[in-house]
Amino acid sequence: MKQVNGQKLLEALGSGVDAIRGRITPDAPMDRVTWFRAGGLAELMFQPHDTDDLVAFLKLVPKEVPIMVVGVGSNLLVRDGGIPGIVIRLSAKGFGDLELVGENRIKAGAICPDKNISAMALDHGIGGFYFYYGIPGSIGGALRMNAGANGGETSERVVEVHAVDRKGNKHVLSNADMGYAYRHSDAAKDLIFTHAIFEGYAEDKNKIRTDMDAVRQHRETVQPIREKTGGSTFKNPQGHSAWKLIDEAGCRGLMIGNAQMSPLHCNFMINTGQATGYELEYLGETVRQRVMEHSGVKLEWEIKRVGKFMPGYEIREFLGRAMA
Ligand SMILES: Cc1cc2nc3c(=O)[nH]c(=O)nc-3n(C[C@H](O)[C@H](O)[C@H](O)COP(=O)(O)OP(=O)(O)OC[C@H]3O[C@@H](n4cnc5c(N)ncnc54)[C@H](O)[C@@H]3O)c2cc1C
């Protein structure tokens, strides 16, 4: 079932859209954006030309219209009923720059790929960015998710974050303002990060290169990185590894339709063909339910699930079978 409201929403924004320079697409397919290659339509997608264009556009949006921002979709599960309202997708031209801005400091646009910051840091002998080499997301996603791996995480490197709120007001947040915790930021949900300044430390280039190679090699051996996936499905609960709990509950390789818990890394969910958002989320809730029954631990989703269920295909937490 397709959404057909995008054009109506576009008309509701009024004639102010004529001055907008970015691209506006009604009923935009989200399966082309997400790594899972699944999910419904965004009612209206906006790709701003630059920050001023983003601000101008946001000022046109009525307050009751939901707005969400996506990066490169490597941590997103979009439901089949699509995303109501506006999805902002930053353009590489306006938000993809990387620049050295002082000793060991790098300014990165929010849609810049994480691995580009590692490469720049290596070129300039700046340590502390090796871990981004293996994370396939954008800087905006990393800022929101506190992305991290191989002993490093975003919160350790952030100096300040520049953002725009849904009314189009600009903000600058300090590291403390970002309220970082494990794979989480407390920054207001309506903020669209536009760029950020990161700081590393002077380090020998050979050491940086060795650390980056280790990250790549580790990933290629233990993760299904060439599959349609969203990375780690669940956060590691305090004192546990999510993958171990999943394995012990017998869910390695578990399949529902075309969605599977990867046999290689069983905390990675993969789309083995034409999986729907429903199949992927149903698989995830099945795993949560089985892990809870087996070990009593409630797994928490790391992947962001967004959008609406298709009518008749609603999924309840733990499949509605949660105990106390
Ligand atoms: C193969 C694979 C391996 C992975 N390995 C790791 C890993 O080792 N460590 C790790 O932490 N993650 C990992 N991930 C998950 C993912 O890459 C990270 O969470 C990444 O930071 C998400 O970035 P993104 O651009 O894809 O964000 P998206 O998936 O597009 O969005 C994720 C969240 O960030 C928000 N967001 C995105 N851009 C912005 C912005 N500009 N302003 C405000 N909010 C924004 C979105 O609204 C959403 O809530 C992996 C994923 C895959 C597919």
Coordinates of C-alpha atoms and ligand atoms in Angstrom, one line a residue:
M1 CA 0.0 0.0 0.0
K2 CA 1.5 3.3 -1.1
Q3 CA 1.1 6.7 0.6
V4 CA -0.2 9.4 -1.7
N5 CA -0.2 12.4 0.5
G6 CA 3.2 13.9 -0.4
Q7 CA 1.9 16.3 -3.0
K8 CA -0.8 17.5 -0.6
L9 CA 1.7 18.2 2.1
L10 CA 4.0 20.0 -0.4
E11 CA 1.0 22.3 -1.4
A12 CA 0.4 22.9 2.3
L13 CA 3.8 24.5 2.7
G14 CA 2.7 27.3 0.5
S15 CA 4.4 29.4 -2.2
G16 CA 7.5 29.9 0.0
V17 CA 8.8 26.6 -1.4
D18 CA 9.5 28.4 -4.7
A19 CA 12.5 30.1 -3.1
I20 CA 13.9 26.8 -1.8
R21 CA 17.0 25.6 -3.6
G22 CA 17.2 22.0 -2.4
R23 CA 15.3 19.1 -3.8
I24 CA 11.8 18.2 -2.6
T25 CA 10.4 14.8 -3.4
P26 CA 6.9 13.7 -2.5
D27 CA 6.4 10.0 -1.7
A28 CA 10.1 9.2 -1.6
P29 CA 11.0 5.5 -1.3
M30 CA 13.0 4.9 1.9
D31 CA 14.1 1.5 0.7
R32 CA 16.6 3.3 -1.5
V33 CA 18.0 5.2 1.5
T34 CA 18.4 2.5 4.1
W35 CA 21.1 -0.2 4.3
F36 CA 18.3 -2.7 4.9
R37 CA 16.8 -1.8 1.5
A38 CA 13.4 -2.2 3.1
G39 CA 10.5 0.0 4.3
G40 CA 7.8 2.4 2.9
L41 CA 7.7 5.9 1.6
A42 CA 8.6 9.2 3.2
E43 CA 5.6 11.5 2.7
L44 CA 7.9 14.3 1.7
M45 CA 11.7 14.2 1.4
F46 CA 13.8 17.4 1.5
Q47 CA 17.4 17.6 0.6
P48 CA 18.6 21.1 1.5
H49 CA 21.2 22.8 -0.6
D50 CA 23.0 24.2 2.5
T51 CA 22.3 25.4 6.1
D52 CA 20.5 28.6 5.0
D53 CA 18.3 26.6 2.7
L54 CA 17.5 24.2 5.5
V55 CA 16.6 27.1 7.8
A56 CA 14.4 28.7 5.2
F57 CA 12.5 25.4 4.5
L58 CA 12.0 24.7 8.2
K59 CA 10.3 28.1 8.7
L60 CA 7.6 27.0 6.2
V61 CA 6.7 23.8 8.0
P62 CA 3.5 23.9 10.1
K63 CA 4.2 22.8 13.7
E64 CA 1.9 19.8 13.5
V65 CA 3.9 18.2 10.7
P66 CA 6.5 15.7 12.0
I67 CA 10.1 16.1 10.8
M68 CA 12.9 13.6 11.0
V69 CA 16.4 13.6 9.7
V70 CA 18.3 10.7 8.3
G71 CA 22.0 10.2 7.6
V72 CA 22.9 7.3 5.3
G73 CA 20.4 4.9 6.8
S74 CA 22.9 2.4 8.2
N75 CA 21.1 2.3 11.6
L76 CA 17.5 2.6 10.4
L77 CA 14.6 0.2 10.1
V78 CA 11.7 1.9 8.2
R79 CA 8.3 0.4 8.7
D80 CA 6.3 -0.5 5.6
G81 CA 3.5 2.1 6.2
G82 CA 6.1 4.8 5.5
I83 CA 7.2 7.9 7.4
P84 CA 4.5 10.6 7.8
G85 CA 5.6 14.2 7.4
I86 CA 9.0 15.3 6.3
V87 CA 12.3 13.4 6.1
I88 CA 15.4 15.6 5.8
R89 CA 18.3 14.1 4.0
L90 CA 21.4 16.3 4.0
S91 CA 23.1 16.8 0.6
A92 CA 26.8 16.0 0.2
K93 CA 27.3 19.3 -1.5
G94 CA 26.1 21.4 1.4
F95 CA 27.0 19.2 4.4
G96 CA 29.8 16.9 3.3
D97 CA 32.9 19.0 3.8
L98 CA 35.9 18.1 5.9
E99 CA 38.4 20.7 7.0
L100 CA 41.4 21.0 9.3
V101 CA 40.5 23.9 11.7
G102 CA 43.4 24.1 14.2
E103 CA 45.9 21.8 15.8
N104 CA 44.4 18.3 15.8
R105 CA 41.0 19.7 15.2
I106 CA 38.7 18.7 12.3
K107 CA 35.5 20.2 11.2
A108 CA 33.1 17.7 9.5
G109 CA 29.8 18.2 7.8
A110 CA 27.0 16.0 9.1
I111 CA 26.7 13.9 5.9
C112 CA 30.4 13.3 5.7
P113 CA 31.1 9.5 5.9
D114 CA 32.8 8.5 9.1
K115 CA 35.6 6.7 7.3
N116 CA 36.6 10.0 5.6
I117 CA 37.4 11.6 9.0
S118 CA 39.7 8.6 9.8
A119 CA 41.4 9.1 6.5
M120 CA 42.0 12.8 7.0
A121 CA 43.2 12.2 10.5
L122 CA 45.7 9.7 9.2
D123 CA 47.0 12.2 6.5
H124 CA 47.6 14.7 9.3
G125 CA 48.9 12.4 12.0
I126 CA 45.9 13.0 14.3
G127 CA 45.2 10.1 16.6
G128 CA 41.8 9.1 18.1
F129 CA 39.8 8.6 14.9
Y130 CA 40.8 5.1 13.8
F131 CA 37.5 3.6 15.1
Y132 CA 35.5 5.5 12.5
Y133 CA 37.2 3.6 9.8
G134 CA 34.9 0.6 10.3
I135 CA 31.6 2.4 10.8
P136 CA 29.6 2.9 7.6
G137 CA 27.4 5.8 8.8
S138 CA 27.6 9.6 8.5
I139 CA 28.9 12.1 11.1
G140 CA 25.3 13.2 11.8
G141 CA 24.3 9.6 12.6
A142 CA 27.5 9.2 14.7
L143 CA 26.7 12.4 16.7
R144 CA 23.2 11.2 17.4
M145 CA 24.1 7.5 18.2
N146 CA 27.4 8.2 19.9
A147 CA 28.7 5.7 17.4
G148 CA 31.8 3.8 18.5
A149 CA 33.8 0.6 18.0
N150 CA 37.1 -1.1 18.8
G151 CA 37.5 0.9 22.0
G152 CA 36.7 4.4 20.8
E153 CA 33.5 6.4 20.6
T154 CA 32.2 9.7 19.3
S155 CA 31.8 11.3 22.7
E156 CA 35.5 11.2 23.3
R157 CA 36.3 13.4 20.2
V158 CA 33.4 15.9 20.0
V159 CA 34.2 19.6 20.9
E160 CA 31.1 21.3 19.6
V161 CA 28.1 20.5 17.5
H162 CA 26.2 22.9 15.2
A163 CA 22.5 22.3 14.8
V164 CA 19.2 23.7 13.6
D165 CA 15.9 23.1 15.4
R166 CA 12.6 22.4 13.8
K167 CA 11.7 26.1 13.9
G168 CA 14.9 27.0 12.0
N169 CA 16.8 28.4 14.9
K170 CA 20.6 27.7 15.0
H171 CA 22.3 26.2 18.1
V172 CA 25.8 25.3 19.2
L173 CA 26.1 22.5 21.7
S174 CA 29.1 21.6 23.8
N175 CA 30.2 18.0 24.4
A176 CA 28.4 18.2 27.7
D177 CA 25.2 19.5 26.1
M178 CA 25.1 16.4 23.9
G179 CA 24.4 14.3 27.0
Y180 CA 26.3 11.2 25.8
A181 CA 25.8 7.7 27.1
Y182 CA 26.4 4.3 25.4
R183 CA 25.0 4.6 21.9
H184 CA 22.8 7.5 23.0
S185 CA 22.7 11.3 23.1
D186 CA 20.2 13.3 25.2
A187 CA 20.4 16.3 22.8
A188 CA 16.8 17.5 21.9
K189 CA 15.2 15.1 19.5
D190 CA 14.2 17.9 17.0
L191 CA 17.8 19.0 16.4
I192 CA 19.3 18.5 13.0
F193 CA 23.1 18.5 13.3
T194 CA 24.7 20.3 10.4
H195 CA 28.4 20.0 11.3
A196 CA 30.7 19.5 14.3
I197 CA 34.2 20.1 15.4
F198 CA 36.3 17.1 16.7
E199 CA 39.6 17.0 18.4
G200 CA 42.2 14.3 18.4
Y201 CA 45.9 14.2 19.5
A202 CA 49.2 14.0 17.7
E203 CA 50.1 10.4 16.9
D204 CA 52.6 8.6 14.7
K205 CA 51.1 7.8 11.3
N206 CA 52.3 4.2 11.3
K207 CA 50.5 3.6 14.6
I208 CA 47.3 5.2 13.2
R209 CA 47.5 3.1 10.0
T210 CA 48.0 -0.1 12.0
D211 CA 45.0 0.6 14.2
M212 CA 42.9 1.3 11.1
D213 CA 44.0 -1.9 9.4
A214 CA 43.1 -3.8 12.6
V215 CA 39.6 -2.3 12.5
R216 CA 39.1 -3.3 8.9
Q217 CA 40.4 -6.8 9.3
H218 CA 38.3 -7.4 12.5
R219 CA 35.2 -6.3 10.6
E220 CA 35.8 -8.4 7.6
T221 CA 36.2 -11.5 9.7
V222 CA 33.4 -11.2 12.2
Q223 CA 30.7 -9.0 10.6
P224 CA 28.4 -9.5 7.5
I225 CA 29.5 -6.1 6.2
R226 CA 28.5 -6.8 2.6
E227 CA 24.9 -7.7 3.5
K228 CA 21.8 -5.5 3.7
T229 CA 22.0 -4.9 7.4
G230 CA 21.7 -2.2 10.1
G231 CA 24.7 -3.2 12.2
S232 CA 24.2 -4.3 15.8
T233 CA 20.5 -4.8 16.3
F234 CA 20.5 -4.6 20.1
K235 CA 22.6 -2.7 22.6
N236 CA 24.8 -4.8 24.9
P237 CA 22.9 -5.0 28.2
Q238 CA 25.0 -4.1 31.3
G239 CA 27.3 -7.0 32.0
H240 CA 26.3 -9.0 28.9
S241 CA 27.1 -9.3 25.2
A242 CA 23.9 -9.1 23.1
W243 CA 25.2 -11.7 20.6
K244 CA 26.0 -14.2 23.3
L245 CA 22.4 -14.0 24.7
I246 CA 21.0 -14.3 21.2
D247 CA 23.2 -17.3 20.5
E248 CA 22.3 -19.0 23.8
A249 CA 18.6 -18.5 23.1
G250 CA 19.1 -20.5 19.9
C251 CA 18.5 -17.5 17.5
R252 CA 21.7 -17.6 15.4
G253 CA 20.6 -17.9 11.8
L254 CA 16.9 -17.6 12.8
M255 CA 14.7 -16.6 9.8
I256 CA 11.4 -15.0 9.4
G257 CA 10.5 -14.6 5.7
N258 CA 13.6 -13.0 4.2
A259 CA 14.9 -11.6 7.4
Q260 CA 17.6 -13.5 9.3
M261 CA 19.8 -13.1 12.3
S262 CA 23.2 -13.4 10.6
P263 CA 24.8 -16.9 11.1
L264 CA 28.2 -15.0 11.1
H265 CA 27.4 -12.4 13.7
C266 CA 24.1 -13.2 15.4
N267 CA 23.4 -9.6 16.7
F268 CA 23.3 -8.4 13.0
M269 CA 20.0 -8.8 11.3
I270 CA 20.1 -9.2 7.5
N271 CA 17.7 -8.8 4.6
T272 CA 18.5 -11.9 2.6
G273 CA 16.3 -10.9 -0.4
Q274 CA 13.2 -8.8 -0.4
A275 CA 12.5 -8.7 3.4
T276 CA 9.8 -6.2 4.4
G277 CA 10.1 -3.9 7.4
Y278 CA 7.5 -6.1 9.0
E279 CA 9.6 -9.3 8.7
L280 CA 12.7 -7.5 10.0
E281 CA 11.0 -6.1 13.1
Y282 CA 9.0 -9.3 13.7
L283 CA 12.3 -11.2 13.7
G284 CA 13.8 -8.6 16.2
E285 CA 10.8 -8.9 18.6
T286 CA 10.9 -12.7 18.3
V287 CA 14.6 -12.6 19.4
R288 CA 13.8 -10.3 22.2
Q289 CA 11.0 -12.6 23.4
R290 CA 13.2 -15.7 23.2
V291 CA 16.1 -14.1 24.9
M292 CA 13.9 -12.8 27.7
E293 CA 12.4 -16.3 28.2
H294 CA 15.8 -18.0 28.1
S295 CA 17.9 -15.6 30.2
G296 CA 15.5 -13.1 31.7
V297 CA 17.4 -10.2 30.0
K298 CA 15.4 -7.6 28.1
L299 CA 17.3 -6.6 25.0
E300 CA 17.0 -3.0 23.9
W301 CA 17.0 -2.0 20.2
E302 CA 20.0 -0.2 19.0
I303 CA 18.6 0.1 15.5
K304 CA 16.2 3.0 15.2
R305 CA 12.7 1.9 14.1
V306 CA 10.8 4.7 12.4
G307 CA 7.5 5.2 10.6
K308 CA 4.1 3.5 10.7
F309 CA 3.1 -0.1 10.6
M310 CA 1.0 -1.2 7.6
P311 CA -2.6 -1.6 8.9
G312 CA -3.1 -5.2 10.0
Y313 CA 0.7 -5.7 10.4
E314 CA 1.3 -4.1 13.8
I315 CA 4.0 -5.6 16.0
R316 CA 3.9 -5.5 19.7
E317 CA 7.0 -5.4 22.0
F318 CA 8.1 -8.9 22.8
L319 CA 5.2 -10.0 20.5
G320 CA 2.9 -9.0 23.3
R321 CA 4.1 -11.9 25.4
A322 CA 6.3 -9.9 27.8
M323 CA 6.4 -11.1 31.4
A324 CA 6.8 -8.7 34.3
Ligands
LIG1 C1 27.7 -3.1 8.6 C2 27.4 -2.1 9.8 C3 28.3 -2.0 10.8 C4 28.1 -1.1 11.8 N1 29.0 -1.0 12.9 C5 28.8 -0.1 13.8 C6 29.8 0.0 14.9 O1 30.8 -0.6 14.9 N2 29.5 1.0 15.8 C7 28.4 1.8 15.8 O2 28.3 2.6 16.7 N3 27.5 1.7 14.8 C8 27.7 0.7 13.8 N4 26.7 0.6 12.8 C9 25.5 1.4 12.9 C10 25.6 2.8 12.2 O3 26.6 2.8 11.1 C11 25.8 3.9 13.1 O4 24.9 4.0 14.1 C12 25.9 5.3 12.4 O5 26.4 6.2 13.3 C13 24.6 5.7 11.9 O6 24.8 6.8 11.0 P1 23.8 7.0 9.7 O7 24.3 8.2 9.0 O8 23.7 5.8 8.9 O9 22.5 7.3 10.5 P2 21.0 6.9 10.2 O10 20.9 5.4 10.3 O11 20.5 7.5 8.9 O12 20.2 7.5 11.4 C14 20.5 7.0 12.7 C15 19.9 8.0 13.7 O13 20.7 9.2 13.6 C16 19.9 10.3 13.4 N5 20.6 11.3 12.5 C17 21.2 11.0 11.4 N6 21.8 12.2 10.9 C18 21.5 13.1 11.7 C19 21.7 14.5 11.8 N7 22.4 15.2 10.8 N8 21.2 15.3 12.8 C20 20.5 14.6 13.8 N9 20.3 13.3 13.9 C21 20.7 12.6 12.8 C22 18.6 9.8 12.7 O14 17.5 10.6 12.9 C23 18.5 8.4 13.5 O15 17.9 8.6 14.7 C24 26.9 -0.3 11.8 C25 26.0 -0.4 10.7 C26 26.3 -1.3 9.7 C27 25.3 -1.4 8.6

